[in-house]
Coordinates of C-alpha atoms and ligand atoms in Angstrom, one line a residue:
M1 CA 0.0 0.0 0.0
I2 CA 1.2 3.5 -0.9
V3 CA 0.1 6.8 0.6
V4 CA 0.6 9.7 -1.9
M5 CA 0.7 13.0 -0.1
K6 CA -0.6 16.2 -1.8
P7 CA 2.0 18.7 -3.1
S8 CA 0.6 21.1 -0.5
S9 CA 0.9 18.7 2.4
S10 CA 2.9 19.9 5.5
Q11 CA 5.6 18.1 7.4
E12 CA 3.1 17.6 10.2
D13 CA 0.7 15.9 7.8
V14 CA 3.5 13.5 6.8
A15 CA 4.5 12.9 10.5
R16 CA 0.9 12.1 11.4
V17 CA 0.7 9.5 8.6
L18 CA 4.0 7.9 9.8
E19 CA 2.7 7.7 13.3
R20 CA -0.5 6.0 12.2
V21 CA 1.5 3.5 10.1
E22 CA 3.6 2.7 13.1
A23 CA 0.6 2.4 15.4
L24 CA -0.8 -0.2 13.0
G25 CA 2.4 -2.3 13.3
L26 CA 3.6 -1.6 9.8
Q27 CA 6.8 -0.2 8.4
A28 CA 6.9 3.1 6.5
H29 CA 9.3 4.0 3.7
L30 CA 9.4 7.7 2.9
S31 CA 10.3 8.8 -0.6
S32 CA 10.3 12.6 -1.2
G33 CA 10.1 13.6 -4.9
E34 CA 10.0 17.0 -6.5
S35 CA 6.2 17.4 -6.2
H36 CA 5.0 14.5 -4.2
T37 CA 6.0 12.7 -1.0
I38 CA 5.2 9.0 -1.1
I39 CA 4.9 6.8 1.9
G40 CA 5.3 3.1 1.2
L41 CA 3.8 0.6 3.7
V42 CA 5.4 -2.7 4.3
G43 CA 3.8 -5.5 6.3
E44 CA 0.3 -7.1 6.5
T45 CA -1.5 -4.3 4.6
G46 CA -4.3 -6.6 3.4
R47 CA -6.2 -6.1 6.6
I48 CA -6.1 -2.3 6.5
S49 CA -8.7 -0.2 4.7
A50 CA -7.4 2.5 2.3
H51 CA -10.0 4.8 4.1
T52 CA -7.8 4.8 7.2
F53 CA -5.3 7.1 5.4
E54 CA -7.6 8.7 2.8
V55 CA -9.3 10.7 5.4
M56 CA -6.1 12.1 6.9
P57 CA -5.1 15.7 6.2
G58 CA -2.6 16.2 3.3
V59 CA -3.3 12.8 1.8
E60 CA -4.0 12.8 -2.0
R61 CA -4.7 9.1 -2.6
V62 CA -4.0 5.6 -1.4
V63 CA -2.8 2.9 -3.9
R64 CA -2.5 -0.8 -3.4
V65 CA 0.6 -2.4 -4.8
A66 CA -0.3 -5.6 -6.5
E67 CA 3.3 -6.9 -6.8
P68 CA 4.8 -8.9 -3.9
F69 CA 8.0 -6.8 -4.2
K70 CA 7.6 -3.5 -2.3
L71 CA 10.9 -1.8 -1.6
A72 CA 12.2 -2.7 -5.1
N73 CA 9.0 -1.4 -6.7
R74 CA 9.1 1.8 -8.6
E75 CA 5.7 2.7 -7.3
F76 CA 7.3 2.9 -3.8
H77 CA 10.2 4.9 -5.0
P78 CA 9.6 6.7 -8.3
Q79 CA 13.0 8.2 -8.6
D80 CA 16.0 6.2 -9.9
T81 CA 18.2 4.8 -7.1
L82 CA 21.8 6.1 -7.4
I83 CA 24.6 4.1 -6.0
Q84 CA 27.9 5.8 -5.2
V85 CA 31.0 3.8 -5.4
G86 CA 34.1 6.0 -5.0
D87 CA 33.9 8.6 -7.7
V88 CA 31.5 6.5 -9.8
T89 CA 27.7 7.0 -9.7
I90 CA 25.7 3.9 -10.9
G91 CA 22.1 4.5 -12.0
G92 CA 22.4 8.1 -13.2
N93 CA 23.1 9.5 -16.6
Q94 CA 26.5 8.0 -16.9
I95 CA 26.8 4.4 -18.3
V96 CA 29.1 2.5 -16.0
I97 CA 31.5 -0.1 -17.4
M98 CA 32.8 -2.9 -15.2
A99 CA 35.5 -5.0 -16.9
G100 CA 38.1 -7.5 -16.1
P101 CA 38.9 -11.2 -16.2
C102 CA 36.3 -13.9 -15.3
S103 CA 38.8 -15.2 -12.7
V104 CA 41.8 -13.7 -10.9
E105 CA 44.4 -16.2 -12.1
S106 CA 47.7 -14.5 -10.9
R107 CA 49.0 -11.1 -9.8
S108 CA 50.5 -10.4 -13.3
Q109 CA 47.4 -11.5 -15.2
L110 CA 45.1 -9.3 -13.1
L111 CA 47.4 -6.2 -13.2
E112 CA 47.9 -6.6 -17.0
T113 CA 44.1 -6.8 -17.5
A114 CA 43.4 -3.9 -15.1
H115 CA 45.9 -1.7 -16.9
A116 CA 44.2 -2.5 -20.3
V117 CA 40.6 -1.9 -19.1
K118 CA 41.6 1.3 -17.3
E119 CA 43.3 2.6 -20.5
A120 CA 40.2 1.8 -22.5
G121 CA 38.0 3.8 -20.1
A122 CA 36.4 1.2 -17.8
H123 CA 35.2 2.5 -14.5
I124 CA 35.2 -0.5 -12.3
L125 CA 37.5 -3.6 -12.2
R126 CA 35.9 -7.1 -12.0
G127 CA 37.6 -10.4 -11.2
G128 CA 36.4 -13.6 -9.5
A129 CA 38.4 -14.8 -6.5
F130 CA 35.8 -17.3 -5.3
K131 CA 34.4 -19.0 -8.4
P132 CA 31.1 -20.9 -8.6
R133 CA 32.2 -23.7 -11.1
S134 CA 29.8 -26.3 -12.6
S135 CA 32.6 -28.9 -12.0
P136 CA 34.3 -29.5 -8.7
Y137 CA 37.4 -30.3 -10.7
S138 CA 37.6 -26.9 -12.4
F139 CA 39.6 -24.0 -11.1
Q140 CA 37.8 -22.7 -8.0
G141 CA 39.6 -19.4 -7.7
L142 CA 42.5 -18.0 -5.6
G143 CA 40.4 -17.1 -2.7
E144 CA 41.8 -14.4 -0.4
E145 CA 45.0 -14.3 -2.4
G146 CA 42.8 -13.1 -5.4
L147 CA 41.2 -10.5 -3.2
R148 CA 44.6 -9.1 -2.3
Y149 CA 45.6 -8.8 -6.0
L150 CA 42.3 -7.0 -6.6
A151 CA 43.0 -4.6 -3.8
E152 CA 46.5 -4.0 -5.1
A153 CA 45.0 -3.2 -8.6
R154 CA 42.6 -0.8 -7.1
E155 CA 45.5 1.1 -5.5
I156 CA 47.6 1.2 -8.7
Y157 CA 44.8 2.1 -11.1
G158 CA 42.4 4.0 -8.9
M159 CA 39.4 1.8 -9.8
P160 CA 36.8 0.4 -7.4
I161 CA 36.6 -3.4 -7.5
I162 CA 33.8 -5.9 -7.7
T163 CA 34.0 -9.6 -6.9
E164 CA 31.7 -12.5 -6.1
V165 CA 30.9 -13.8 -2.6
M166 CA 29.5 -17.3 -2.5
A167 CA 28.7 -18.0 1.2
P168 CA 27.2 -16.1 4.1
E169 CA 30.2 -16.8 6.3
E170 CA 32.5 -15.3 3.7
V171 CA 30.7 -12.0 3.5
P172 CA 32.8 -10.2 6.1
L173 CA 36.1 -11.3 4.4
V174 CA 35.0 -10.4 0.9
A175 CA 33.4 -7.1 2.0
S176 CA 36.7 -6.1 3.7
Y177 CA 38.3 -6.0 0.3
A178 CA 35.6 -5.4 -2.3
D179 CA 33.8 -2.2 -3.2
I180 CA 30.8 -4.1 -4.6
L181 CA 29.7 -7.6 -3.7
Q182 CA 28.5 -9.8 -6.6
I183 CA 25.9 -12.4 -6.0
G184 CA 26.2 -15.0 -8.8
A185 CA 23.4 -16.4 -10.9
R186 CA 23.6 -19.7 -9.1
N187 CA 23.1 -18.0 -5.7
M188 CA 20.3 -15.7 -6.7
Q189 CA 17.9 -17.6 -4.4
N190 CA 20.4 -18.4 -1.6
Y191 CA 18.3 -16.5 0.9
R192 CA 20.8 -16.7 3.8
L193 CA 23.4 -15.2 1.5
L194 CA 21.0 -12.4 0.5
Q195 CA 20.2 -11.7 4.1
A196 CA 24.0 -11.5 4.9
V197 CA 24.7 -9.0 2.2
G198 CA 21.6 -7.1 3.2
R199 CA 23.0 -6.6 6.7
Q200 CA 26.2 -5.0 5.5
E201 CA 26.8 -1.7 3.7
K202 CA 28.7 -2.6 0.5
P203 CA 26.5 -2.3 -2.7
V204 CA 25.2 -5.6 -4.1
F205 CA 25.4 -6.7 -7.8
L206 CA 22.6 -9.3 -8.0
K207 CA 22.7 -11.5 -11.0
R208 CA 19.6 -13.1 -12.4
G209 CA 19.3 -16.9 -11.9
L210 CA 19.7 -19.2 -14.8
S211 CA 16.0 -19.9 -14.8
A212 CA 14.6 -17.1 -12.7
T213 CA 11.7 -14.9 -13.7
L214 CA 11.9 -11.2 -13.3
Q215 CA 9.6 -11.4 -10.4
E216 CA 11.9 -13.9 -8.7
L217 CA 14.9 -11.6 -9.3
L218 CA 13.0 -8.7 -7.8
M219 CA 12.0 -10.8 -4.8
S220 CA 15.7 -11.6 -4.3
A221 CA 16.5 -7.9 -4.4
E222 CA 13.7 -7.4 -1.8
Y223 CA 15.6 -9.8 0.6
V224 CA 18.6 -7.5 0.4
L225 CA 16.6 -4.3 0.7
S226 CA 14.4 -5.5 3.5
N227 CA 17.6 -6.4 5.5
G228 CA 18.7 -2.8 5.4
N229 CA 20.9 -2.4 2.4
P230 CA 19.3 0.0 -0.2
H231 CA 22.1 -0.4 -2.8
V232 CA 21.2 -3.2 -5.1
M233 CA 21.9 -3.5 -8.9
L234 CA 19.8 -5.9 -11.0
V235 CA 21.8 -7.8 -13.6
E236 CA 20.6 -9.5 -16.8
R237 CA 23.2 -12.2 -17.6
G238 CA 21.2 -14.5 -19.9
I239 CA 18.8 -17.3 -19.1
R240 CA 18.4 -21.0 -20.1
T241 CA 16.3 -21.5 -23.2
F242 CA 16.1 -24.3 -25.8
E243 CA 18.8 -22.6 -27.8
T244 CA 22.2 -24.3 -27.6
Y245 CA 24.1 -22.2 -30.1
T246 CA 24.8 -19.6 -27.4
R247 CA 25.6 -20.4 -23.8
N248 CA 22.6 -18.5 -22.6
T249 CA 19.9 -16.4 -24.2
F250 CA 20.4 -12.7 -23.3
D251 CA 16.9 -11.5 -22.4
I252 CA 16.8 -8.0 -23.8
N253 CA 13.2 -7.6 -22.6
A254 CA 14.4 -7.8 -19.1
I255 CA 16.2 -4.5 -19.3
P256 CA 13.3 -2.1 -20.1
A257 CA 10.9 -4.3 -18.0
L258 CA 13.1 -4.0 -14.9
K259 CA 13.6 -0.3 -15.4
Q260 CA 9.8 0.1 -15.5
L261 CA 9.1 -2.2 -12.5
S262 CA 11.9 -1.0 -10.3
H263 CA 14.0 2.1 -9.4
L264 CA 17.2 0.0 -9.0
P265 CA 20.0 0.3 -11.5
V266 CA 20.0 -2.3 -14.3
I267 CA 23.2 -3.7 -15.7
G268 CA 23.7 -6.0 -18.7
D269 CA 26.3 -8.8 -18.8
P270 CA 26.6 -9.8 -22.5
S271 CA 29.6 -12.0 -21.7
H272 CA 27.7 -14.6 -19.8
G273 CA 24.5 -13.7 -21.8
T274 CA 26.1 -15.0 -25.0
G275 CA 29.1 -17.1 -24.1
K276 CA 30.7 -16.1 -27.4
W277 CA 33.2 -13.2 -27.7
Q278 CA 32.0 -12.5 -31.2
L279 CA 28.5 -11.6 -29.9
V280 CA 29.6 -9.6 -26.9
A281 CA 29.9 -6.1 -28.6
P282 CA 26.6 -6.2 -30.5
V283 CA 24.6 -7.4 -27.5
A284 CA 26.4 -4.9 -25.2
K285 CA 25.2 -2.1 -27.5
A286 CA 21.7 -3.6 -27.6
A287 CA 21.6 -3.6 -23.8
I288 CA 22.6 0.1 -23.6
A289 CA 20.1 1.0 -26.3
A290 CA 17.4 -0.8 -24.3
G291 CA 18.1 1.4 -21.3
A292 CA 20.8 -0.4 -19.2
D293 CA 22.7 1.7 -16.8
G294 CA 25.9 -0.2 -17.3
L295 CA 27.7 -3.3 -18.5
M296 CA 29.8 -6.0 -17.1
I297 CA 32.3 -7.3 -19.7
E298 CA 34.9 -10.1 -19.3
V299 CA 38.4 -9.2 -20.7
H300 CA 41.4 -11.4 -20.8
P301 CA 44.9 -10.7 -22.3
R302 CA 45.1 -14.2 -23.7
P303 CA 41.6 -15.8 -23.8
A304 CA 42.8 -19.1 -25.1
E305 CA 44.8 -19.6 -21.9
A306 CA 42.0 -18.4 -19.5
F307 CA 41.2 -20.6 -16.5
S308 CA 37.5 -19.8 -17.0
D309 CA 35.2 -18.3 -19.6
G310 CA 37.9 -17.7 -22.3
A311 CA 35.4 -18.2 -25.1
Q312 CA 33.4 -15.2 -24.1
S313 CA 36.3 -13.0 -23.0
L314 CA 37.4 -10.0 -25.2
K315 CA 41.0 -9.3 -25.9
P316 CA 42.0 -5.8 -24.6
K317 CA 42.1 -4.4 -28.2
R318 CA 38.6 -5.6 -28.9
F319 CA 37.4 -4.2 -25.6
Q320 CA 39.0 -0.9 -26.5
A321 CA 37.2 -0.9 -29.8
L322 CA 33.9 -1.6 -28.1
M323 CA 34.4 1.3 -25.7
E324 CA 35.0 3.6 -28.7
E325 CA 31.8 2.4 -30.4
L326 CA 29.8 2.8 -27.2
R327 CA 30.9 6.5 -27.0
D328 CA 28.9 7.4 -30.1
L329 CA 25.9 5.3 -29.1
V330 CA 25.8 6.7 -25.6
Q331 CA 25.9 10.2 -26.9
A332 CA 23.0 9.6 -29.3
L333 CA 21.0 8.4 -26.3
G334 CA 21.8 11.6 -24.3
R335 CA 23.9 9.7 -21.8
T336 CA 27.6 9.8 -20.9
L337 CA 30.3 7.2 -20.7
Ligands
LIG401 C1 30.9 -14.4 -13.4 O1 30.6 -13.2 -13.3 O2 32.0 -14.8 -13.7 C2 29.9 -15.4 -13.1 C3 30.2 -16.6 -12.6 O3 28.6 -15.1 -13.5 P1 27.2 -15.8 -13.3 O4 27.0 -16.0 -11.9 O5 26.3 -14.9 -14.0 O6 27.3 -17.1 -14.1
LIG402 MN1 32.7 -15.6 -15.9

């Protein structure tokens, strides 16, 4: 349920509504826009009549929110959520590019890649230290050693870092190094993990599950938000379909749909979304044209030797070419890079 205040309502009117919400045992989320103040109610609102609030001074109207996601819902929070990471703002006019290797393989491999993506204009460095691999015999990541290399690359190149956290008990360790915590597709519905990242302050990069609907993705975001962390990015990284030519099917629909349903920043990951480096640049552009606020792109200096996801990794030169092509597109869309 949402209580929309009149533009002429006073602070006292708002305070009285908040008091009433609390007295009913519900939680209130205040969102102040340019003309309207909106009060979102979370809890058992089904038993409460809209009339309770409609008669109060300063109230314009009361709207019931049909969707089960509340805090992630754009109706609750009409303005775009902006997430500040160092000097980078995610969710605003600027398109934010996160790039780097799938896995941190060694100090030299990470620093070489970080140098290349920084030169090309990427804003944030990615690299997996804890890797969710389909096979237990595949490279599982360097763990904390990988986190140390990421932190070193941040110091040298002045870029914030994003890396995946796989288990609730590893959240404090990963959060002590990373600027953004990635929740991988396979963990999108690991509710204990979502609660754990919700209870700390680092922004969360939430990847859509392999077979998850948009509503399930938004309900997972709701877990993080309802545990106190308002800084969540929604990531389209491709879903399972009957098509086997590509690793996944990048769901372009998800981008405008998520932007309409939610105020949270939406990021496209054409690397995992296609699984083929030849398709990464065109799908990256499609994601931006469809309204994404940023991209995650895997880059490796020698993809043929990569420990993971070599087939979908761009060589630095191709990444640089993509960044150049994006500049024109972004300008045509009235955004910046
Ligand atoms: C990754 O970003 O390298 C990764 C493992 O992604 P996903 O969880 O989307 O498969
Ligand atoms: Mn990967």
